[in-house]
Amino acid sequence: MSRRFENAVAVVTGAGSGIGAATATRLSHEGASVVLVDVAEDAARAVAEKLPGPALAVRADVSSEEDTEAYLAAAVERFGRIDLHHLNAGIVGTFDRLPDITLADFDRVVAVNLRGTFLGVRGAFRQYARQGSGGAIVITASIASLRGSHDLLPYESSKHGVLGVMRGAAMYGGPQGVRVNAVAPGLVPTGLFSGSGGVAGAGGDILRRGTTVPQRRTGTPDEVAAAVAFLLSDDASYVNGEVLSVDGGSAWVNTVRPGGGAGAWDPTPVDEAAQVIPNSGASS
Ligand code: NAD
């Protein structure tokens, strides 16, 4: 694996599980010192202990202004500076029908996913200004940032919103050498749906839903982490304000054409032998 982040300091939120854990692992293998932020402190610490390079686990709720300032301060106290941010912590929220969604459910999802992203971006910019440096930020958006469905409405609202934060921040950061981009994962089996029980569209049927993906499978956290690492690296030095879908082609399915790519419709036979999940080397 290349070492694109030698001497860099990275903050990853939601680093105790899934995509965040995979990114923390990937960045560490590529030479970064990593600050792993999660409301689940034990989980973040367990990931940190397995990293090959310097690491610090910090308990913080990203929806809290106070906690955000505290995790940034902890990062600077330990490593002296911050170069890279992966703002990734998120929750899925309620699957209730639209008329049944409570204000509390809506507000909590927006607080973690959207306000948490804003607080992380604002904190990153303040820290870059203090350092007199540029930097790079990647936000974890979602296919739910780009497409509609009538389940997960608070989640979709928050994930559409993070693209507004991302694009505004990219415009602000451009002249200052700060790039801001997003990844939009599709179906990735992680802990995200662990509290959702057997609800349709949650974790229980994720593999079956994977057959509707043009690549006919779900993705892995490592595959998302590879895209995050690309966007954080100098390999993406002229990429700013972009959303990179990591979804096996799902966002581009033309659902009204028989050859549009949607598994349930597309008559193209699936080549089972070609269903290989590449091994990136970094595990989560
Ligand atoms: P995950 O549940 O495995 O990991 C999310 C982590 O965020 C957990 O460790 C959790 O403790 C932490 N977290 C939750 N609320 C927090 C808070 N308030 N403050 C700090 N940490 C908090 O899920 P994941 O799939 O790895 O999700 C990571 C991101 O990817 C989320 O933003 C999610 O919306 C997004 N995403 C996931 C998928 C998917 O299919 N898994 C698809 C699209 C987008």
mmCIF file of C-alpha atoms and ligand atoms in Angstrom:
data_model
loop_
_atom_site.group_PDB
_atom_site.id
_atom_site.type_symbol
_atom_site.label_atom_id
_atom_site.label_comp_id
_atom_site.label_asym_id
_atom_site.label_seq_id
_atom_site.Cartn_x
_atom_site.Cartn_y
_atom_site.Cartn_z
ATOM 1 C CA MET A 1 0.000 0.000 0.000
ATOM 2 C CA SER A 2 1.254 3.491 -0.815
ATOM 3 C CA ARG A 3 2.029 5.899 2.049
ATOM 4 C CA ARG A 4 0.236 9.048 0.914
ATOM 5 C CA PHE A 5 -0.378 10.402 4.429
ATOM 6 C CA GLU A 6 3.095 10.264 5.966
ATOM 7 C CA ASN A 7 3.333 12.987 8.686
ATOM 8 C CA ALA A 8 -0.359 13.927 8.297
ATOM 9 C CA VAL A 9 -2.851 14.045 11.160
ATOM 10 C CA ALA A 10 -6.374 12.829 10.409
ATOM 11 C CA VAL A 11 -9.622 13.056 12.364
ATOM 12 C CA VAL A 12 -12.259 10.415 11.580
ATOM 13 C CA THR A 13 -15.705 10.635 13.178
ATOM 14 C CA GLY A 14 -17.791 7.514 13.660
ATOM 15 C CA ALA A 15 -14.481 5.647 13.669
ATOM 16 C CA GLY A 16 -15.594 2.903 16.039
ATOM 17 C CA SER A 17 -17.442 0.916 13.392
ATOM 18 C CA GLY A 18 -18.063 0.307 9.703
ATOM 19 C CA ILE A 19 -16.909 2.881 7.188
ATOM 20 C CA GLY A 20 -15.196 5.133 9.751
ATOM 21 C CA ALA A 21 -13.227 2.220 11.195
ATOM 22 C CA ALA A 22 -12.164 1.219 7.684
ATOM 23 C CA THR A 23 -11.045 4.770 6.864
ATOM 24 C CA ALA A 24 -9.103 5.101 10.113
ATOM 25 C CA THR A 25 -7.403 1.795 9.300
ATOM 26 C CA ARG A 26 -6.652 2.784 5.728
ATOM 27 C CA LEU A 27 -5.218 6.194 6.680
ATOM 28 C CA SER A 28 -3.094 4.642 9.392
ATOM 29 C CA HIS A 29 -1.684 2.046 7.000
ATOM 30 C CA GLU A 30 -0.846 4.920 4.664
ATOM 31 C CA GLY A 31 1.145 6.728 7.358
ATOM 32 C CA ALA A 32 -1.291 9.098 9.092
ATOM 33 C CA SER A 33 -1.647 9.701 12.801
ATOM 34 C CA VAL A 34 -5.357 9.153 13.425
ATOM 35 C CA VAL A 35 -7.821 10.607 15.930
ATOM 36 C CA LEU A 36 -10.787 8.243 16.201
ATOM 37 C CA VAL A 37 -13.935 10.058 17.354
ATOM 38 C CA ASP A 38 -17.044 8.156 18.361
ATOM 39 C CA VAL A 39 -19.860 8.332 20.872
ATOM 40 C CA ALA A 40 -19.040 4.667 21.495
ATOM 41 C CA GLU A 41 -15.661 5.196 23.137
ATOM 42 C CA ASP A 42 -14.845 1.528 23.697
ATOM 43 C CA ALA A 43 -15.433 0.753 20.036
ATOM 44 C CA ALA A 44 -13.185 3.622 18.942
ATOM 45 C CA ARG A 45 -10.488 2.491 21.370
ATOM 46 C CA ALA A 46 -10.683 -1.091 20.108
ATOM 47 C CA VAL A 47 -10.119 0.093 16.532
ATOM 48 C CA ALA A 48 -7.336 2.477 17.626
ATOM 49 C CA GLU A 49 -5.475 -0.330 19.389
ATOM 50 C CA LYS A 50 -5.248 -2.298 16.140
ATOM 51 C CA LEU A 51 -3.835 0.529 14.036
ATOM 52 C CA PRO A 52 -0.204 0.290 12.935
ATOM 53 C CA GLY A 53 0.545 3.984 13.598
ATOM 54 C CA PRO A 54 -0.080 6.643 16.275
ATOM 55 C CA ALA A 55 -3.751 6.818 17.263
ATOM 56 C CA LEU A 56 -5.988 8.525 19.813
ATOM 57 C CA ALA A 57 -9.570 7.497 20.618
ATOM 58 C CA VAL A 58 -11.875 10.289 21.813
ATOM 59 C CA ARG A 59 -15.447 10.011 23.055
ATOM 60 C CA ALA A 60 -17.651 12.706 21.522
ATOM 61 C CA ASP A 61 -21.203 13.201 20.311
ATOM 62 C CA VAL A 62 -20.774 15.003 16.979
ATOM 63 C CA SER A 63 -24.148 16.747 17.358
ATOM 64 C CA SER A 64 -22.764 18.670 20.356
ATOM 65 C CA GLU A 65 -20.847 21.911 19.834
ATOM 66 C CA GLU A 66 -19.014 21.373 23.114
ATOM 67 C CA ASP A 67 -17.996 17.808 22.216
ATOM 68 C CA THR A 68 -16.849 18.911 18.758
ATOM 69 C CA GLU A 69 -14.588 21.557 20.249
ATOM 70 C CA ALA A 70 -13.330 18.998 22.757
ATOM 71 C CA TYR A 71 -12.379 16.359 20.154
ATOM 72 C CA LEU A 72 -10.597 18.982 18.044
ATOM 73 C CA ALA A 73 -8.725 20.248 21.107
ATOM 74 C CA ALA A 74 -7.765 16.680 22.059
ATOM 75 C CA ALA A 75 -6.424 16.072 18.563
ATOM 76 C CA VAL A 76 -4.331 19.252 18.599
ATOM 77 C CA GLU A 77 -3.082 18.595 22.123
ATOM 78 C CA ARG A 78 -1.880 15.121 21.152
ATOM 79 C CA PHE A 79 -0.585 15.665 17.604
ATOM 80 C CA GLY A 80 -0.101 19.453 17.341
ATOM 81 C CA ARG A 81 -2.184 19.974 14.207
ATOM 82 C CA ILE A 82 -4.901 18.487 11.995
ATOM 83 C CA ASP A 83 -4.582 18.049 8.232
ATOM 84 C CA LEU A 84 -7.433 15.756 7.214
ATOM 85 C CA HIS A 85 -11.036 15.275 8.329
ATOM 86 C CA HIS A 86 -13.405 12.445 7.511
ATOM 87 C CA LEU A 87 -16.780 13.607 8.871
ATOM 88 C CA ASN A 88 -18.581 10.320 8.815
ATOM 89 C CA ALA A 89 -20.572 9.689 12.015
ATOM 90 C CA GLY A 90 -24.216 9.094 11.262
ATOM 91 C CA ILE A 91 -27.410 7.384 12.363
ATOM 92 C CA VAL A 92 -30.216 5.981 10.269
ATOM 93 C CA GLY A 93 -33.208 7.021 12.380
ATOM 94 C CA THR A 94 -36.809 6.025 12.015
ATOM 95 C CA PHE A 95 -38.404 3.941 9.269
ATOM 96 C CA ASP A 96 -41.884 5.244 10.182
ATOM 97 C CA ARG A 97 -44.388 6.294 7.529
ATOM 98 C CA LEU A 98 -44.177 9.991 6.793
ATOM 99 C CA PRO A 99 -47.360 10.961 8.699
ATOM 100 C CA ASP A 100 -46.132 9.089 11.786
ATOM 101 C CA ILE A 101 -42.639 10.606 12.076
ATOM 102 C CA THR A 102 -42.254 12.494 15.339
ATOM 103 C CA LEU A 103 -40.453 15.796 15.593
ATOM 104 C CA ALA A 104 -38.055 14.242 18.089
ATOM 105 C CA ASP A 105 -37.095 11.517 15.582
ATOM 106 C CA PHE A 106 -36.595 14.047 12.816
ATOM 107 C CA ASP A 107 -34.585 16.435 14.991
ATOM 108 C CA ARG A 108 -32.249 13.740 16.343
ATOM 109 C CA VAL A 109 -31.297 12.450 12.891
ATOM 110 C CA VAL A 110 -30.754 15.967 11.579
ATOM 111 C CA ALA A 111 -28.758 16.866 14.707
ATOM 112 C CA VAL A 112 -26.298 13.994 14.297
ATOM 113 C CA ASN A 113 -26.062 13.800 10.510
ATOM 114 C CA LEU A 114 -26.448 17.424 9.405
ATOM 115 C CA ARG A 115 -25.616 19.625 12.399
ATOM 116 C CA GLY A 116 -22.773 17.244 13.261
ATOM 117 C CA THR A 117 -21.369 17.666 9.754
ATOM 118 C CA PHE A 118 -21.690 21.457 9.945
ATOM 119 C CA LEU A 119 -19.969 21.536 13.344
ATOM 120 C CA GLY A 120 -17.172 19.310 12.052
ATOM 121 C CA VAL A 121 -16.658 21.422 8.928
ATOM 122 C CA ARG A 122 -16.721 24.682 10.885
ATOM 123 C CA GLY A 123 -14.268 23.294 13.411
ATOM 124 C CA ALA A 124 -11.966 22.088 10.648
ATOM 125 C CA PHE A 125 -11.909 25.516 9.019
ATOM 126 C CA ARG A 126 -11.240 27.238 12.330
ATOM 127 C CA GLN A 127 -8.340 24.884 12.988
ATOM 128 C CA TYR A 128 -6.888 25.339 9.478
ATOM 129 C CA ALA A 129 -7.073 29.118 10.017
ATOM 130 C CA ARG A 130 -5.266 28.816 13.365
ATOM 131 C CA GLN A 131 -2.577 26.700 11.714
ATOM 132 C CA GLY A 132 -2.356 28.954 8.650
ATOM 133 C CA SER A 133 -2.647 25.805 6.547
ATOM 134 C CA GLY A 134 -4.786 24.231 3.873
ATOM 135 C CA GLY A 135 -6.339 20.822 4.292
ATOM 136 C CA ALA A 136 -8.865 18.325 3.027
ATOM 137 C CA ILE A 137 -12.289 17.297 4.272
ATOM 138 C CA VAL A 138 -14.461 14.389 3.163
ATOM 139 C CA ILE A 139 -18.070 14.048 4.277
ATOM 140 C CA THR A 140 -19.908 10.736 4.196
ATOM 141 C CA ALA A 141 -23.098 11.463 2.282
ATOM 142 C CA SER A 142 -25.201 8.620 0.840
ATOM 143 C CA ILE A 143 -27.104 7.450 -2.178
ATOM 144 C CA ALA A 144 -29.932 8.904 -0.054
ATOM 145 C CA SER A 145 -28.340 12.323 -0.752
ATOM 146 C CA LEU A 146 -29.037 11.854 -4.446
ATOM 147 C CA ARG A 147 -32.206 9.790 -4.822
ATOM 148 C CA GLY A 148 -35.620 9.593 -3.188
ATOM 149 C CA SER A 149 -37.474 6.865 -1.334
ATOM 150 C CA HIS A 150 -40.380 7.232 1.051
ATOM 151 C CA ASP A 151 -38.799 5.328 3.918
ATOM 152 C CA LEU A 152 -36.032 6.924 6.003
ATOM 153 C CA LEU A 153 -37.305 10.440 5.378
ATOM 154 C CA PRO A 154 -35.359 12.179 8.194
ATOM 155 C CA TYR A 155 -32.218 10.350 7.048
ATOM 156 C CA GLU A 156 -32.732 11.413 3.434
ATOM 157 C CA SER A 157 -33.369 14.995 4.487
ATOM 158 C CA SER A 158 -30.171 15.096 6.520
ATOM 159 C CA LYS A 159 -28.121 13.436 3.787
ATOM 160 C CA HIS A 160 -29.392 15.858 1.141
ATOM 161 C CA GLY A 161 -28.449 18.636 3.559
ATOM 162 C CA VAL A 162 -24.844 17.542 3.987
ATOM 163 C CA LEU A 163 -24.270 18.166 0.283
ATOM 164 C CA GLY A 164 -25.235 21.797 0.867
ATOM 165 C CA VAL A 165 -22.675 22.042 3.653
ATOM 166 C CA MET A 166 -20.102 20.319 1.454
ATOM 167 C CA ARG A 167 -20.621 22.552 -1.576
ATOM 168 C CA GLY A 168 -20.705 25.798 0.404
ATOM 169 C CA ALA A 169 -17.571 24.800 2.288
ATOM 170 C CA ALA A 170 -15.851 23.812 -0.969
ATOM 171 C CA MET A 171 -16.509 27.279 -2.381
ATOM 172 C CA TYR A 172 -15.280 28.952 0.797
ATOM 173 C CA GLY A 173 -12.246 26.719 1.087
ATOM 174 C CA GLY A 174 -11.087 26.891 -2.520
ATOM 175 C CA PRO A 175 -9.035 30.087 -2.208
ATOM 176 C CA GLN A 176 -7.551 28.857 1.082
ATOM 177 C CA GLY A 177 -6.282 25.521 -0.162
ATOM 178 C CA VAL A 178 -8.993 23.539 1.616
ATOM 179 C CA ARG A 179 -10.786 20.956 -0.538
ATOM 180 C CA VAL A 180 -14.149 19.602 0.574
ATOM 181 C CA ASN A 181 -15.734 16.570 -1.072
ATOM 182 C CA ALA A 182 -18.198 13.788 -0.287
ATOM 183 C CA VAL A 183 -18.569 10.078 -0.821
ATOM 184 C CA ALA A 184 -22.020 8.658 -1.423
ATOM 185 C CA PRO A 185 -22.045 4.976 -0.435
ATOM 186 C CA GLY A 186 -24.825 2.679 -1.580
ATOM 187 C CA LEU A 187 -25.471 -0.609 0.216
ATOM 188 C CA VAL A 188 -22.694 -1.439 2.683
ATOM 189 C CA PRO A 189 -23.378 -3.988 5.439
ATOM 190 C CA THR A 190 -22.212 -2.323 8.684
ATOM 191 C CA GLY A 191 -23.620 -1.673 12.151
ATOM 192 C CA LEU A 192 -25.762 1.185 10.783
ATOM 193 C CA PHE A 193 -28.969 -0.814 10.854
ATOM 194 C CA SER A 194 -28.257 -2.745 14.053
ATOM 195 C CA GLY A 195 -31.122 -1.067 15.926
ATOM 196 C CA SER A 196 -33.622 -1.445 13.098
ATOM 197 C CA GLY A 197 -34.699 -5.023 13.797
ATOM 198 C CA GLY A 198 -36.357 -6.802 10.882
ATOM 199 C CA VAL A 199 -37.671 -3.654 9.173
ATOM 200 C CA ALA A 200 -37.786 -3.946 5.377
ATOM 201 C CA GLY A 201 -34.967 -1.902 3.879
ATOM 202 C CA ALA A 202 -32.720 -2.244 6.935
ATOM 203 C CA GLY A 203 -29.919 -4.735 7.591
ATOM 204 C CA GLY A 204 -31.921 -7.972 7.370
ATOM 205 C CA ASP A 205 -32.613 -7.776 3.645
ATOM 206 C CA ILE A 206 -29.481 -5.871 2.626
ATOM 207 C CA LEU A 207 -27.926 -8.812 0.763
ATOM 208 C CA ARG A 208 -31.138 -9.431 -1.191
ATOM 209 C CA ARG A 209 -31.322 -5.738 -2.032
ATOM 210 C CA GLY A 210 -27.724 -6.052 -3.185
ATOM 211 C CA THR A 211 -28.969 -8.037 -6.175
ATOM 212 C CA THR A 212 -30.606 -4.839 -7.497
ATOM 213 C CA VAL A 213 -27.184 -3.152 -7.704
ATOM 214 C CA PRO A 214 -25.678 -3.063 -11.222
ATOM 215 C CA GLN A 215 -22.608 -4.876 -9.801
ATOM 216 C CA ARG A 216 -25.058 -7.335 -8.182
ATOM 217 C CA ARG A 217 -23.569 -7.151 -4.699
ATOM 218 C CA THR A 218 -23.239 -4.926 -1.655
ATOM 219 C CA GLY A 219 -20.049 -2.960 -1.053
ATOM 220 C CA THR A 220 -17.528 -3.210 1.754
ATOM 221 C CA PRO A 221 -16.357 -0.543 4.219
ATOM 222 C CA ASP A 222 -12.850 -0.934 2.763
ATOM 223 C CA GLU A 223 -14.150 -0.018 -0.700
ATOM 224 C CA VAL A 224 -15.647 3.200 0.689
ATOM 225 C CA ALA A 225 -12.473 3.903 2.682
ATOM 226 C CA ALA A 226 -10.400 3.655 -0.505
ATOM 227 C CA ALA A 227 -12.539 6.382 -2.106
ATOM 228 C CA VAL A 228 -12.299 8.557 1.024
ATOM 229 C CA ALA A 229 -8.512 8.144 1.054
ATOM 230 C CA PHE A 230 -8.336 9.143 -2.609
ATOM 231 C CA LEU A 231 -10.345 12.325 -1.981
ATOM 232 C CA LEU A 232 -8.245 13.206 1.084
ATOM 233 C CA SER A 233 -4.992 12.644 -0.795
ATOM 234 C CA ASP A 234 -3.026 14.810 -3.198
ATOM 235 C CA ASP A 235 -4.129 12.385 -5.922
ATOM 236 C CA ALA A 236 -7.353 14.413 -5.803
ATOM 237 C CA SER A 237 -5.575 17.791 -5.656
ATOM 238 C CA TYR A 238 -7.942 19.357 -8.230
ATOM 239 C CA VAL A 239 -11.135 17.651 -7.033
ATOM 240 C CA ASN A 240 -13.319 20.002 -4.966
ATOM 241 C CA GLY A 241 -17.058 20.133 -4.270
ATOM 242 C CA GLU A 242 -17.540 16.664 -5.782
ATOM 243 C CA VAL A 243 -19.731 13.745 -4.723
ATOM 244 C CA LEU A 244 -18.132 10.392 -5.479
ATOM 245 C CA SER A 245 -20.686 7.584 -5.543
ATOM 246 C CA VAL A 246 -19.389 4.292 -4.144
ATOM 247 C CA ASP A 247 -22.430 2.186 -4.868
ATOM 248 C CA GLY A 248 -21.721 -0.288 -7.659
ATOM 249 C CA GLY A 249 -23.587 1.964 -10.098
ATOM 250 C CA SER A 250 -26.836 2.160 -8.115
ATOM 251 C CA ALA A 251 -27.270 5.929 -8.406
ATOM 252 C CA TRP A 252 -27.230 5.692 -12.199
ATOM 253 C CA VAL A 253 -29.834 2.964 -12.648
ATOM 254 C CA ASN A 254 -32.462 3.895 -15.228
ATOM 255 C CA THR A 255 -35.460 2.245 -13.619
ATOM 256 C CA VAL A 256 -37.747 2.737 -16.630
ATOM 257 C CA ARG A 257 -35.497 0.923 -19.144
ATOM 258 C CA PRO A 258 -35.167 -2.883 -19.313
ATOM 259 C CA GLY A 259 -31.401 -2.464 -19.813
ATOM 260 C CA GLY A 260 -31.120 0.285 -17.208
ATOM 261 C CA GLY A 261 -29.008 -1.813 -14.893
ATOM 262 C CA ALA A 262 -31.496 -2.496 -12.071
ATOM 263 C CA GLY A 263 -31.068 -6.124 -11.103
ATOM 264 C CA ALA A 264 -34.752 -6.927 -10.895
ATOM 265 C CA TRP A 265 -35.323 -5.629 -14.441
ATOM 266 C CA ASP A 266 -32.109 -5.997 -16.357
ATOM 267 C CA PRO A 267 -32.223 -9.250 -18.410
ATOM 268 C CA THR A 268 -28.414 -9.447 -18.663
ATOM 269 C CA PRO A 269 -27.351 -12.775 -17.100
ATOM 270 C CA VAL A 270 -25.214 -12.395 -13.977
ATOM 271 C CA ASP A 271 -21.732 -13.865 -14.297
ATOM 272 C CA GLU A 272 -21.355 -15.502 -10.875
ATOM 273 C CA ALA A 273 -17.643 -16.138 -11.432
ATOM 274 C CA ALA A 274 -17.061 -12.412 -11.893
ATOM 275 C CA GLN A 275 -18.529 -11.576 -8.494
ATOM 276 C CA VAL A 276 -15.201 -10.985 -6.830
ATOM 277 C CA ILE A 277 -14.868 -8.495 -4.010
ATOM 278 C CA PRO A 278 -11.400 -6.983 -4.269
ATOM 279 C CA ASN A 279 -9.309 -7.176 -1.111
ATOM 280 C CA SER A 280 -7.801 -3.752 -0.398
ATOM 281 C CA GLY A 281 -5.576 -5.103 2.353
ATOM 282 C CA ALA A 282 -7.024 -2.787 5.029
ATOM 283 C CA SER A 283 -9.591 -4.522 7.162
ATOM 284 C CA SER A 284 -12.121 -3.125 9.570
HETATM 285 P P1 NAD B 1 -21.951 2.237 11.643
HETATM 286 O O1 NAD B 1 -23.165 2.277 12.508
HETATM 287 O O2 NAD B 1 -21.222 0.954 11.483
HETATM 288 O O3 NAD B 1 -20.926 3.348 12.113
HETATM 289 C C1 NAD B 1 -21.344 4.629 12.527
HETATM 290 C C2 NAD B 1 -20.531 5.045 13.738
HETATM 291 O O4 NAD B 1 -20.938 6.372 14.094
HETATM 292 C C3 NAD B 1 -20.775 4.156 14.972
HETATM 293 O O5 NAD B 1 -19.533 3.747 15.512
HETATM 294 C C4 NAD B 1 -21.533 5.070 15.917
HETATM 295 O O6 NAD B 1 -21.253 4.806 17.294
HETATM 296 C C5 NAD B 1 -21.043 6.428 15.513
HETATM 297 N N1 NAD B 1 -21.972 7.485 15.891
HETATM 298 C C6 NAD B 1 -23.318 7.467 15.800
HETATM 299 N N2 NAD B 1 -23.817 8.598 16.292
HETATM 300 C C7 NAD B 1 -22.773 9.355 16.709
HETATM 301 C C8 NAD B 1 -22.656 10.613 17.316
HETATM 302 N N3 NAD B 1 -23.741 11.352 17.617
HETATM 303 N N4 NAD B 1 -21.429 11.095 17.604
HETATM 304 C C9 NAD B 1 -20.327 10.346 17.331
HETATM 305 N N5 NAD B 1 -20.381 9.129 16.769
HETATM 306 C C10 NAD B 1 -21.590 8.637 16.458
HETATM 307 O O7 NAD B 1 -22.463 2.752 10.232
HETATM 308 P P2 NAD B 1 -21.687 3.058 8.858
HETATM 309 O O8 NAD B 1 -22.455 2.397 7.794
HETATM 310 O O9 NAD B 1 -20.230 2.824 8.956
HETATM 311 O O10 NAD B 1 -21.995 4.609 8.748
HETATM 312 C C11 NAD B 1 -21.013 5.594 8.537
HETATM 313 C C12 NAD B 1 -21.596 6.672 7.650
HETATM 314 O O11 NAD B 1 -21.891 6.113 6.373
HETATM 315 C C13 NAD B 1 -22.913 7.267 8.160
HETATM 316 O O12 NAD B 1 -22.892 8.672 7.971
HETATM 317 C C14 NAD B 1 -23.948 6.638 7.255
HETATM 318 O O13 NAD B 1 -25.098 7.442 7.114
HETATM 319 C C15 NAD B 1 -23.157 6.549 5.966
HETATM 320 N N6 NAD B 1 -23.693 5.606 4.973
HETATM 321 C C16 NAD B 1 -23.720 4.264 5.234
HETATM 322 C C17 NAD B 1 -24.243 3.414 4.276
HETATM 323 C C18 NAD B 1 -24.315 1.925 4.499
HETATM 324 O O14 NAD B 1 -24.954 1.215 3.710
HETATM 325 N N7 NAD B 1 -23.699 1.390 5.540
HETATM 326 C C19 NAD B 1 -24.711 3.918 3.066
HETATM 327 C C20 NAD B 1 -24.663 5.282 2.841
HETATM 328 C C21 NAD B 1 -24.133 6.124 3.804
#
